[in-house]
CSV table of C-alpha atoms and ligand atoms in Angstrom, one decimal:
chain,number,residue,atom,x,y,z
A,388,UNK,CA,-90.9,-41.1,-89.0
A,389,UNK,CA,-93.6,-42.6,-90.9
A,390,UNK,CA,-92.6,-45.9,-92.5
A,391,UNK,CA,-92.7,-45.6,-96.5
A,392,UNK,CA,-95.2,-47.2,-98.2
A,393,UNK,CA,-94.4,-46.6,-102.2
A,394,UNK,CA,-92.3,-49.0,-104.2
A,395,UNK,CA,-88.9,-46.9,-103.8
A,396,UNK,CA,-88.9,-44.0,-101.3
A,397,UNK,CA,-85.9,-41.0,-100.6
A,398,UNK,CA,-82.7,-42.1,-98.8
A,399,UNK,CA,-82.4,-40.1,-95.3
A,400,UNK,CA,-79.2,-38.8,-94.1
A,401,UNK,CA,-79.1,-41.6,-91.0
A,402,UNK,CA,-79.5,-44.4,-94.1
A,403,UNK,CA,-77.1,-42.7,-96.0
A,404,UNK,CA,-74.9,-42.6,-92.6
A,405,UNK,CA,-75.3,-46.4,-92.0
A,406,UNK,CA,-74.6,-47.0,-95.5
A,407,UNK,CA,-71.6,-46.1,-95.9
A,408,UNK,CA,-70.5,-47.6,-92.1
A,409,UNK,CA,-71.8,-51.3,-93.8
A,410,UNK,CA,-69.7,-50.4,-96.9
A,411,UNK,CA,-66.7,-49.8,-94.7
A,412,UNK,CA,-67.2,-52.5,-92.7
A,413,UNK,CA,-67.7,-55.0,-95.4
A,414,UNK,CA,-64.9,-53.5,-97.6
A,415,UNK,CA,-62.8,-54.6,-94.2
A,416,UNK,CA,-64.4,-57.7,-92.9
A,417,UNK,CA,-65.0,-59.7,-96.7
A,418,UNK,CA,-61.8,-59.8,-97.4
A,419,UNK,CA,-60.5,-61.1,-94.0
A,420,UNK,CA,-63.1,-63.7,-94.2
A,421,UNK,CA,-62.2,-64.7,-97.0
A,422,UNK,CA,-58.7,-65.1,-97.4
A,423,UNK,CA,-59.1,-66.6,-93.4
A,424,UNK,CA,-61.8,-69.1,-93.9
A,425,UNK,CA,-61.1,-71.4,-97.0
A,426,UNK,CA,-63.2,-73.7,-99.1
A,427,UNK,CA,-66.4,-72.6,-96.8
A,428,UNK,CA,-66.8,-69.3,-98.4
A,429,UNK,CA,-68.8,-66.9,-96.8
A,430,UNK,CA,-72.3,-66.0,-96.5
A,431,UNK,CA,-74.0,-62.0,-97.0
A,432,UNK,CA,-77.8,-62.0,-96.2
A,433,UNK,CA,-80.3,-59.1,-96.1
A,434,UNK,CA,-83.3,-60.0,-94.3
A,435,UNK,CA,-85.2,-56.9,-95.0
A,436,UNK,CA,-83.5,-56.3,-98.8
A,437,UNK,CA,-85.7,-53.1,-99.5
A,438,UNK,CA,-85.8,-52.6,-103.4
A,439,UNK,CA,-82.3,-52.0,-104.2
A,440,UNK,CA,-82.0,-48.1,-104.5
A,441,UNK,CA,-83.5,-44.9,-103.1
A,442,UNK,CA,-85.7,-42.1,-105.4
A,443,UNK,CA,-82.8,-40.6,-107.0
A,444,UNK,CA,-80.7,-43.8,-108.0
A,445,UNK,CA,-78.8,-44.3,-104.9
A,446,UNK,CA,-77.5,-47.5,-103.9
A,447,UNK,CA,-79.4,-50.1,-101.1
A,448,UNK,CA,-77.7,-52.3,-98.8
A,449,UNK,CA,-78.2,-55.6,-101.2
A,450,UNK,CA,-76.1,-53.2,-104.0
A,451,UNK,CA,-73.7,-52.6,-101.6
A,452,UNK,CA,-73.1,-55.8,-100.9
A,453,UNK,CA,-72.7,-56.9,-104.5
A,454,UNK,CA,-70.3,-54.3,-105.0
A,455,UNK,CA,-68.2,-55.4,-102.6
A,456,UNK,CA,-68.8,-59.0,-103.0
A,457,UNK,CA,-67.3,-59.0,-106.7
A,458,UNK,CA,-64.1,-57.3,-105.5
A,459,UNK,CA,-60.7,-60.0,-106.8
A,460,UNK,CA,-59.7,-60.0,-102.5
A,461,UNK,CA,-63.3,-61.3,-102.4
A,462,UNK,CA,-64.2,-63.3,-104.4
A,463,UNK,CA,-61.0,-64.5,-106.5
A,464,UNK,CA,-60.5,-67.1,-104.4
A,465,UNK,CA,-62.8,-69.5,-106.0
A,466,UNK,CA,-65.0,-70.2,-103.0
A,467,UNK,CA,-68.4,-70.0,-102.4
A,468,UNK,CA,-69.7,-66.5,-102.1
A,469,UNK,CA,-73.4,-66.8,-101.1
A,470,UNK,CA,-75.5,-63.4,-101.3
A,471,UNK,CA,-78.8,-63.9,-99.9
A,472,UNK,CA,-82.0,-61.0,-100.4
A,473,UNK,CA,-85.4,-61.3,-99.2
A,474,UNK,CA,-88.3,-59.0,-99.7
A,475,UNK,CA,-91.8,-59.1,-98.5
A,476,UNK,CA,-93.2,-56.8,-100.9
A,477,UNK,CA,-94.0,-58.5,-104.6
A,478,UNK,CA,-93.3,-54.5,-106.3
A,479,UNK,CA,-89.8,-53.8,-104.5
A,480,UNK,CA,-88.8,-57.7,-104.8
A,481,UNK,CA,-89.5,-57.0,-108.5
A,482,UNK,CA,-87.3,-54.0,-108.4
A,483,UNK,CA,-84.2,-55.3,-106.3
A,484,UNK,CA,-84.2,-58.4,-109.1
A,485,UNK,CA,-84.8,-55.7,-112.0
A,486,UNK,CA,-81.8,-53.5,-110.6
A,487,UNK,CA,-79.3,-56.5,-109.5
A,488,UNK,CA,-80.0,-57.4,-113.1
A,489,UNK,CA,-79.2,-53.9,-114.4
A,490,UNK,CA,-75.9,-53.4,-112.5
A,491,UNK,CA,-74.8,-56.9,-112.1
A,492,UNK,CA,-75.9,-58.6,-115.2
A,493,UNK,CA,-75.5,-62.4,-115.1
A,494,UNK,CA,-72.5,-62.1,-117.5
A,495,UNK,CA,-70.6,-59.6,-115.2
A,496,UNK,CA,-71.2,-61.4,-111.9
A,497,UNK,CA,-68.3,-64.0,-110.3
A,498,UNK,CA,-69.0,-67.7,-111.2
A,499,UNK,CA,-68.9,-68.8,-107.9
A,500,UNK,CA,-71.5,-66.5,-106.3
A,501,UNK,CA,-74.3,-68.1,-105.1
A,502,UNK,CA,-77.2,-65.3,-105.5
A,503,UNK,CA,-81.1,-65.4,-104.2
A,504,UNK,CA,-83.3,-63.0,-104.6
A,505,UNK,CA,-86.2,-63.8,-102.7
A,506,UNK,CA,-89.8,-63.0,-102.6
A,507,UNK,CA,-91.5,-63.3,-99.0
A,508,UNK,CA,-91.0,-62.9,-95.3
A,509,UNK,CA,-87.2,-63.5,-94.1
A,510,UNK,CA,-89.2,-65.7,-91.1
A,511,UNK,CA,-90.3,-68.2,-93.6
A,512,UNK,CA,-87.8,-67.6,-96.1
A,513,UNK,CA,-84.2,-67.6,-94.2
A,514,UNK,CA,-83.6,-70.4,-92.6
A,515,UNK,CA,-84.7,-72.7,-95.9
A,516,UNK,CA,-82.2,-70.4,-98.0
A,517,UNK,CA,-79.6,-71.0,-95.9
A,518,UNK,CA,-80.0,-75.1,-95.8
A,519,UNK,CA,-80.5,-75.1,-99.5
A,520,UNK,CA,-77.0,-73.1,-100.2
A,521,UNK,CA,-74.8,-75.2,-97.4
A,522,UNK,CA,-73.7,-71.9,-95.5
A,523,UNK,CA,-73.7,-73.9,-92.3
A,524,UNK,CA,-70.1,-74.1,-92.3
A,525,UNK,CA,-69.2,-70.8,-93.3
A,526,UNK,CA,-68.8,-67.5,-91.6
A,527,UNK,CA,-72.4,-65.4,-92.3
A,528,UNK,CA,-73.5,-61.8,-91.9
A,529,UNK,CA,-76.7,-61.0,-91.8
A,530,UNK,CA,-78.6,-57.5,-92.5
A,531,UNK,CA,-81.7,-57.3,-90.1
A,532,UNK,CA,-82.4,-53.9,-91.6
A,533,UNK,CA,-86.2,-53.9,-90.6
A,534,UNK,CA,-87.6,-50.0,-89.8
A,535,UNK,CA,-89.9,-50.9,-86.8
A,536,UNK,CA,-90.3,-54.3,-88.1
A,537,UNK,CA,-89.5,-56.3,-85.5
A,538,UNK,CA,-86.6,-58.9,-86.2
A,539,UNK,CA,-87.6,-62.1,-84.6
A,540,UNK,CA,-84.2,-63.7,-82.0
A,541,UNK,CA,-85.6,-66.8,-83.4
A,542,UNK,CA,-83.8,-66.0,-86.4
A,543,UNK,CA,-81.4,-64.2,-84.4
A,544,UNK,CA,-80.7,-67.2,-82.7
A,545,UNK,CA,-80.4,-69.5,-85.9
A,546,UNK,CA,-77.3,-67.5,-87.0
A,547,UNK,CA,-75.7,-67.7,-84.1
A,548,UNK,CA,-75.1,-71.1,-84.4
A,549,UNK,CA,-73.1,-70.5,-87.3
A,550,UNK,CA,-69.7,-70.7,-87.8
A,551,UNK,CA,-68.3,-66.7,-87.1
A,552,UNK,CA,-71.7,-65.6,-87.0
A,553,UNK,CA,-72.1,-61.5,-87.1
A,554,UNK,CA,-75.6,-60.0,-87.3
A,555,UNK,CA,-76.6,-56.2,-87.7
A,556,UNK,CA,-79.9,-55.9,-86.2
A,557,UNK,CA,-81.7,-51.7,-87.1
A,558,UNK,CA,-84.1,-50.4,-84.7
A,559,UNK,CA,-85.9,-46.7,-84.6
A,560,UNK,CA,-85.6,-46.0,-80.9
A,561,UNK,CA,-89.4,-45.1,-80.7
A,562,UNK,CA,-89.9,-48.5,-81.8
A,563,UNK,CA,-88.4,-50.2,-79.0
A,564,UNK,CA,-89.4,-48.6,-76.5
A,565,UNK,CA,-93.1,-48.5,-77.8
A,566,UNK,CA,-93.1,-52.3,-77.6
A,567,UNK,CA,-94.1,-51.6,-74.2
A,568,UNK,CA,-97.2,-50.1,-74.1
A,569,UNK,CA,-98.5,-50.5,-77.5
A,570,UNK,CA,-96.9,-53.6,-79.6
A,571,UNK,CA,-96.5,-56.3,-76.6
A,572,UNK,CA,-96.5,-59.4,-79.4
A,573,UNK,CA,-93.5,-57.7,-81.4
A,574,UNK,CA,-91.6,-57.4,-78.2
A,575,UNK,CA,-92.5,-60.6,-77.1
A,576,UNK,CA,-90.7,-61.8,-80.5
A,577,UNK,CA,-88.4,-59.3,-80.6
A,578,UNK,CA,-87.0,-60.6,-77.0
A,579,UNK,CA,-87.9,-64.5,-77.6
A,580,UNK,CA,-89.8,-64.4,-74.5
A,581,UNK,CA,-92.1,-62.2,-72.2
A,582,UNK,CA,-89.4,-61.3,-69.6
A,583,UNK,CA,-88.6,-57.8,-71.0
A,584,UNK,CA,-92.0,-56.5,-70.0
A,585,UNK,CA,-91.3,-56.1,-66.4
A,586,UNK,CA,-88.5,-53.9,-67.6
A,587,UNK,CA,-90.6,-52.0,-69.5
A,588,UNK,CA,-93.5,-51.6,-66.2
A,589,UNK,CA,-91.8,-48.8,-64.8
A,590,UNK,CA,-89.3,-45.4,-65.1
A,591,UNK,CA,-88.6,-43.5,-67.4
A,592,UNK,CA,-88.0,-43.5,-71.5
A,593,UNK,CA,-84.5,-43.4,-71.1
A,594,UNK,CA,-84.4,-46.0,-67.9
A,595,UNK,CA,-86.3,-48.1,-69.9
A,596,UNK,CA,-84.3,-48.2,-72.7
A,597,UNK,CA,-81.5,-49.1,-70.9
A,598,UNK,CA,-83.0,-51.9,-69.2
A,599,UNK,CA,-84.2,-53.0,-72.3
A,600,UNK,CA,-80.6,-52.9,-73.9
A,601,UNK,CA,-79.0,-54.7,-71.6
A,602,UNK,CA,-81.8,-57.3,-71.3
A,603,UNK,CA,-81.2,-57.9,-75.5
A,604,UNK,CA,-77.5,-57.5,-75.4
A,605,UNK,CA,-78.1,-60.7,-72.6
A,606,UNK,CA,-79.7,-62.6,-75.2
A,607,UNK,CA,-77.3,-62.3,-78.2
A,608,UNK,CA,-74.7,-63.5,-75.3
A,609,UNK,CA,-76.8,-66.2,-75.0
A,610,UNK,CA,-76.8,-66.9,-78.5
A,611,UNK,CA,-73.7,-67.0,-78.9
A,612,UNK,CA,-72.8,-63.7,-79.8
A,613,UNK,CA,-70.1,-63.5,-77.4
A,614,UNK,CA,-69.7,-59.4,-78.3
A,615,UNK,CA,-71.7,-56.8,-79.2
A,616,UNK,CA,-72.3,-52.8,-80.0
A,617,UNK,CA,-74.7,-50.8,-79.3
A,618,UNK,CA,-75.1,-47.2,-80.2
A,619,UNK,CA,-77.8,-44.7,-81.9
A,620,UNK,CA,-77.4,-42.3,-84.8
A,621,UNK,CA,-79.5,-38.8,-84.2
A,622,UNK,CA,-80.4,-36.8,-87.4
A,623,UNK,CA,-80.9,-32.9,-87.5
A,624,UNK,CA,-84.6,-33.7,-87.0
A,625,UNK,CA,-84.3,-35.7,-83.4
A,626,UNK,CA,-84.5,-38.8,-85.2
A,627,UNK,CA,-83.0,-41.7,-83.5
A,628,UNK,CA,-81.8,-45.2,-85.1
A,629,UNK,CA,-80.9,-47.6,-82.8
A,630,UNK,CA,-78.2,-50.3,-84.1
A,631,UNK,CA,-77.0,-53.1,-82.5
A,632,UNK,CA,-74.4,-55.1,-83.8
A,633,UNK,CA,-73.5,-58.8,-82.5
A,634,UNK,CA,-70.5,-61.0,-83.3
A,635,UNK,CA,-68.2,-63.2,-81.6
A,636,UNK,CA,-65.0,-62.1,-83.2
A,637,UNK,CA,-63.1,-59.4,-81.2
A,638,UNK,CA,-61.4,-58.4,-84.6
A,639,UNK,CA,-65.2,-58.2,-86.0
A,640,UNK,CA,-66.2,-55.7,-83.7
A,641,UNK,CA,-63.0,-53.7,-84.0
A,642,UNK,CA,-63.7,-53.4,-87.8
A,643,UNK,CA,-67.1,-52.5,-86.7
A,644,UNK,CA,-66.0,-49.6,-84.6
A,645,UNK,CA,-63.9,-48.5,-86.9
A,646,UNK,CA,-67.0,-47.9,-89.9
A,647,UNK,CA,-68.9,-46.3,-87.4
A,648,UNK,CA,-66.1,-44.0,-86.5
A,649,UNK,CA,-65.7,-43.7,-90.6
A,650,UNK,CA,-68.7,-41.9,-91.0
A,651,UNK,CA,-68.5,-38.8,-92.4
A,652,UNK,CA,-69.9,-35.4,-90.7
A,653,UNK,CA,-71.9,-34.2,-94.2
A,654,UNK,CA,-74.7,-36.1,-93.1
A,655,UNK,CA,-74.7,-34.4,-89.8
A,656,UNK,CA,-75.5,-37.3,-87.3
A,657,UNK,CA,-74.7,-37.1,-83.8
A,658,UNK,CA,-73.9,-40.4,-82.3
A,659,UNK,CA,-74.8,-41.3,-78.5
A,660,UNK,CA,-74.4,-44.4,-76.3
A,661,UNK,CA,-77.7,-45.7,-75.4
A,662,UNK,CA,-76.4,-46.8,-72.1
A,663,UNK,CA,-75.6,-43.7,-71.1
A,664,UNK,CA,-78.0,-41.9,-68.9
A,665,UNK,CA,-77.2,-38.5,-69.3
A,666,UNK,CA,-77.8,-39.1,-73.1
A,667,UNK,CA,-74.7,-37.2,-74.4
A,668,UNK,CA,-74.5,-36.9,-78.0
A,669,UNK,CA,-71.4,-36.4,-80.1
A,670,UNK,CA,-70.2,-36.1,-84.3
A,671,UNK,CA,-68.0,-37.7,-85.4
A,672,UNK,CA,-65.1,-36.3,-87.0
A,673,UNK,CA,-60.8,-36.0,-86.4
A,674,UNK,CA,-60.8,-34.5,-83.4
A,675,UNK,CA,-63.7,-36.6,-81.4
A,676,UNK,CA,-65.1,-35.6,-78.2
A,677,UNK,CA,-64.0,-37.9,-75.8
A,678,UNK,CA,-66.1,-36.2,-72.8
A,679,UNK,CA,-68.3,-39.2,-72.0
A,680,UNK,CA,-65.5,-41.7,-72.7
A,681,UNK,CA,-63.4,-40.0,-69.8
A,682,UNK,CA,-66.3,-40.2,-67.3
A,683,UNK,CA,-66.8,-43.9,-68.6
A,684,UNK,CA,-63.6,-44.4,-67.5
A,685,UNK,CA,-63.7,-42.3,-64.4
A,686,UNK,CA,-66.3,-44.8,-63.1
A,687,UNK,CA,-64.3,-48.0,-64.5
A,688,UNK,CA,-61.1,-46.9,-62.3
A,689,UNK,CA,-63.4,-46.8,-59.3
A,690,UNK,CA,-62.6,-50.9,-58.7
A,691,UNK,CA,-58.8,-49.6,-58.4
A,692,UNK,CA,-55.6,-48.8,-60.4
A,693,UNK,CA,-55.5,-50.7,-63.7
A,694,UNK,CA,-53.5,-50.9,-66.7
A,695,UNK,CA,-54.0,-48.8,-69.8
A,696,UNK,CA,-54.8,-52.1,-72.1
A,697,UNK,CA,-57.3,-52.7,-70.1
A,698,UNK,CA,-58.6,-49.5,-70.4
A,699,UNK,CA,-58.6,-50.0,-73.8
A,700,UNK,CA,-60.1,-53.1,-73.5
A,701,UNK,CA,-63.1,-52.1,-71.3
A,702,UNK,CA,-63.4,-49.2,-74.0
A,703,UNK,CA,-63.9,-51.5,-77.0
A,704,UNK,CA,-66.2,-53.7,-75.4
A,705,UNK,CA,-68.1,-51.5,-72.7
A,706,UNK,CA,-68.3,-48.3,-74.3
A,707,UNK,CA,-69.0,-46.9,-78.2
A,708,UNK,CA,-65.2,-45.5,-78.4
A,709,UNK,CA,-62.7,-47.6,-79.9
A,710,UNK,CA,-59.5,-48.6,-77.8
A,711,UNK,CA,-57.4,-46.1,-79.4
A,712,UNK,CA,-59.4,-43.2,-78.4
A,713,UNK,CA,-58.6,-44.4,-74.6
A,714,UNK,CA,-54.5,-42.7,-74.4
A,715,UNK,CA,-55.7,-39.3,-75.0
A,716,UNK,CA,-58.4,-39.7,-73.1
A,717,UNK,CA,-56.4,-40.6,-70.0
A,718,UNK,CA,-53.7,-38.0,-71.0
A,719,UNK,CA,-56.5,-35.2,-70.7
A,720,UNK,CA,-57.7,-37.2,-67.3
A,721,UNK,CA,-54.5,-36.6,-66.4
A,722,UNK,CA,-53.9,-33.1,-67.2
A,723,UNK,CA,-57.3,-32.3,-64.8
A,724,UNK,CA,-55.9,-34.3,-61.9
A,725,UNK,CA,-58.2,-36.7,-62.3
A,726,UNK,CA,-56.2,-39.4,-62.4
A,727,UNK,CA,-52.7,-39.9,-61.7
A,728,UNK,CA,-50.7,-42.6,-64.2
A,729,UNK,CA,-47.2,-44.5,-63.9
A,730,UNK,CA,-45.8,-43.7,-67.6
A,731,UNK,CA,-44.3,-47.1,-69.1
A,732,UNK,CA,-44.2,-47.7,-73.1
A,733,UNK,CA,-45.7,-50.8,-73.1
A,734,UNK,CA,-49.6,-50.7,-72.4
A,735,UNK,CA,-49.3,-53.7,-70.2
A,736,UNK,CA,-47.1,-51.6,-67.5
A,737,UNK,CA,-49.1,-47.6,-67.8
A,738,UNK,CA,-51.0,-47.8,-64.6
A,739,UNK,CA,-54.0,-45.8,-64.3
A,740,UNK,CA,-55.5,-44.9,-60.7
A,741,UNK,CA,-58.2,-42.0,-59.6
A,742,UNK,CA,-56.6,-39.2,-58.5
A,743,UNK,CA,-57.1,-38.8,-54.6
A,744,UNK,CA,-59.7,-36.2,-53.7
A,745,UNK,CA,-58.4,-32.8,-53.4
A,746,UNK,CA,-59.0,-30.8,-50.0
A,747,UNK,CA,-60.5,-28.0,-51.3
B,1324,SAM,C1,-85.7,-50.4,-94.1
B,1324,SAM,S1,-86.2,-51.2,-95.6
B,1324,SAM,C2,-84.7,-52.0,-96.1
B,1324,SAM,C3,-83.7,-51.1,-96.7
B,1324,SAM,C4,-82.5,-51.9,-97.2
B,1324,SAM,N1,-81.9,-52.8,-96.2
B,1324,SAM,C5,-81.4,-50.9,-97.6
B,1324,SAM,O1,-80.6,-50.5,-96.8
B,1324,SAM,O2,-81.4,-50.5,-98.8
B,1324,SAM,C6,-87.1,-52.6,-95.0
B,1324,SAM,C7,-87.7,-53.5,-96.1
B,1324,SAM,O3,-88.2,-54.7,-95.5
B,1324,SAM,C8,-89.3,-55.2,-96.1
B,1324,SAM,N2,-90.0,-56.1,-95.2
B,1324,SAM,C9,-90.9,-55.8,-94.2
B,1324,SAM,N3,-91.2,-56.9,-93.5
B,1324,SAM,C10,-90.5,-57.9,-94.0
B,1324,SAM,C11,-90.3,-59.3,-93.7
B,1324,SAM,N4,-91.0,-59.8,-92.7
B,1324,SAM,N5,-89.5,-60.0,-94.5
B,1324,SAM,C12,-88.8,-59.5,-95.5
B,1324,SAM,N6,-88.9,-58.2,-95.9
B,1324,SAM,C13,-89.7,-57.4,-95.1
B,1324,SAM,C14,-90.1,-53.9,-96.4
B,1324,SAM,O4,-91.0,-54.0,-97.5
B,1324,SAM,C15,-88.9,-52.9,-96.8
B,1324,SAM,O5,-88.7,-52.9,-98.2
């Protein structure tokens, strides 16, 4: 997809798909933070703000952020509410300020936000913004929502250090895996060092890719982002948008999960586990298609018989399906023979063990 170049530019179903998972998962995850976390407040930054709404009027992530930020279970509290935006380009900087100040005039806005609206580059402008508005202390999220702009774990790393640190870092598949052959300084920046390039030497797109995850998913552990998901949206068109979302709250990525398993099925995307080899793509919707969930399983039982919470607990971390997808899917295991359980109520006592090979 060819990276816009005018001021505003039209929304695309996958931003319109990612949209509304960060509204749900900020409509969750604000108000927990902030009813959990005190006199610190909280911290919203977008790294790559954009310029505040799409061609026909539609909202951009720093507006849905507001929105959400001005909400009584937010912000009534008192405490500090610090909304950071930055934008490289002087005409869409000038927009995002001219539309904040349209829809969230200075009279209307919560005395105890802390607002910036930044011109520049969020590698010059982030950590300084962060110093000057004492967020040190207080939980952050932070929107690296960059196209193929590579975000830099330098400034990965810097949040991390935070106190309940969460970041939401947007790639375009192509991107990542172009690093490789054609972009080796972004990758070297992207990965904080030049290790990832032997992963990228050799196999194919998809191995590659992998590798590559699993490598980056390594260094958000490292910086302290003790959890993390990882999953692509596909459009009608074969586009693919690679997110990755790090935290070290197991409640954060539960709330996670559950905005990306809000997303509606109007904007037809098909969702797909990067990890998984066989690239199996699925939609969302009531009844989801727990096919590559079951053989993720499948292969997890393999070590031996095991409980079904921790089933559910290799589920929420390991794979893109949340825990409570995991009984069904072990009920239909168990309807093919697959696997053979020992029915208890509590989670703690269902065993689950592989089924032993049939004869014939
Ligand atoms: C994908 S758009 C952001 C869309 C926005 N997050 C939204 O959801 O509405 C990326 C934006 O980052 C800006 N940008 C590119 N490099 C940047 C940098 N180093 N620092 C800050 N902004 C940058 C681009 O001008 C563009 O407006």
């Amino acid at each position: 997809v060819p990276t816009p170049t005018t001021e505003l530019w039209a929304r695309d179903p996958h931003t319109a798909a990612k949209h509304q998972m960060l509204r749900a998962y900020l409509e969750a995850w604000f108000p927990i933070i902030a009813a959990g976390f005190g006199d610190a407040g909280l911290t919203y930054v977008d790294a790559f703000a954009g310029p505040g709404e799409y061609t026909e009027g539609e909202a951009g992530s720093p507006l849905i952020a507001l929105a959400q930020a001005r909400r009584p279970n937010v912000c009534g509290y008192g405490h500090p509410i610090r909304l950071v935006f930055i934008e490289e380009r002087q005409d869409r900087w000038a927009h995002l300020s001219a539309v904040i100040e349209s829809r969230f005039p200075v009279s209307s806005r919560p005395s105890n936000w802390r607002l910036r609206i930044l011109h520049g580059r969020c590698q010059d402008r982030l950590i300084p913004a962060l110093g000057e508005l004492g967020a040190s202390n207080a939980p952050i999220f932070v929107n690296f929502d960059g196209w193929g702009v590579d975000t830099p774990l330098n400034l990965v790393r810097h949040v991390g250090r935070y106190k309940t640190p969460e970041v939401l870092i947007t790639f375009q598949t192509q991107f990542f895996l172009r690093f490789a052959t054609q972009n080796i300084p972004a990758g070297d920046r992207v990965f904080g060092s030049s290790d990832w390039r032997e992963l990228a030497a050799s196999g194919t797109p998809d191995e590659k890719r992998s590798r590559l995850l699993h490598l980056y998913r390594a260094k958000l552990n490292e910086a302290h982002f003790d959890y993390s998901l990882v999953f692509e949206m596909l459009d009608e068109g074969g586009h693919d948008l690679l997110l990755i979302y790090g935290t070290r709250s197991v409640r954060g990525l539960e709330k996670m999960k559950d905005a990306m398993w809000s997303v509606d099925r109007v904007y037809g995307q098909r969702f797909r586990d990067p990890r998984d080899l066989d690239q199996l793509s699925f939609e969302i919707n009531d009844e989801p298609d727990l096919t590559l969930l079951k053989r993720q399983l499948l292969v997890c039982l393999e070590v031996g018989e095991t409980n079904l919470e921790a089933l559910k607990d290799f589920a929420l971390h390991e794979t893109i399906f949340k825990g409570a997808h995991v009984p069904t899917a072990v009920i239909q295991l168990e309807a093919a023979r697959k696997v053979v359980c020992t029915h208890a109520r509590r989670h703690e006592d269902f065993m689950v063990r592989l089924a032993p090979p049939t004869l014939f």
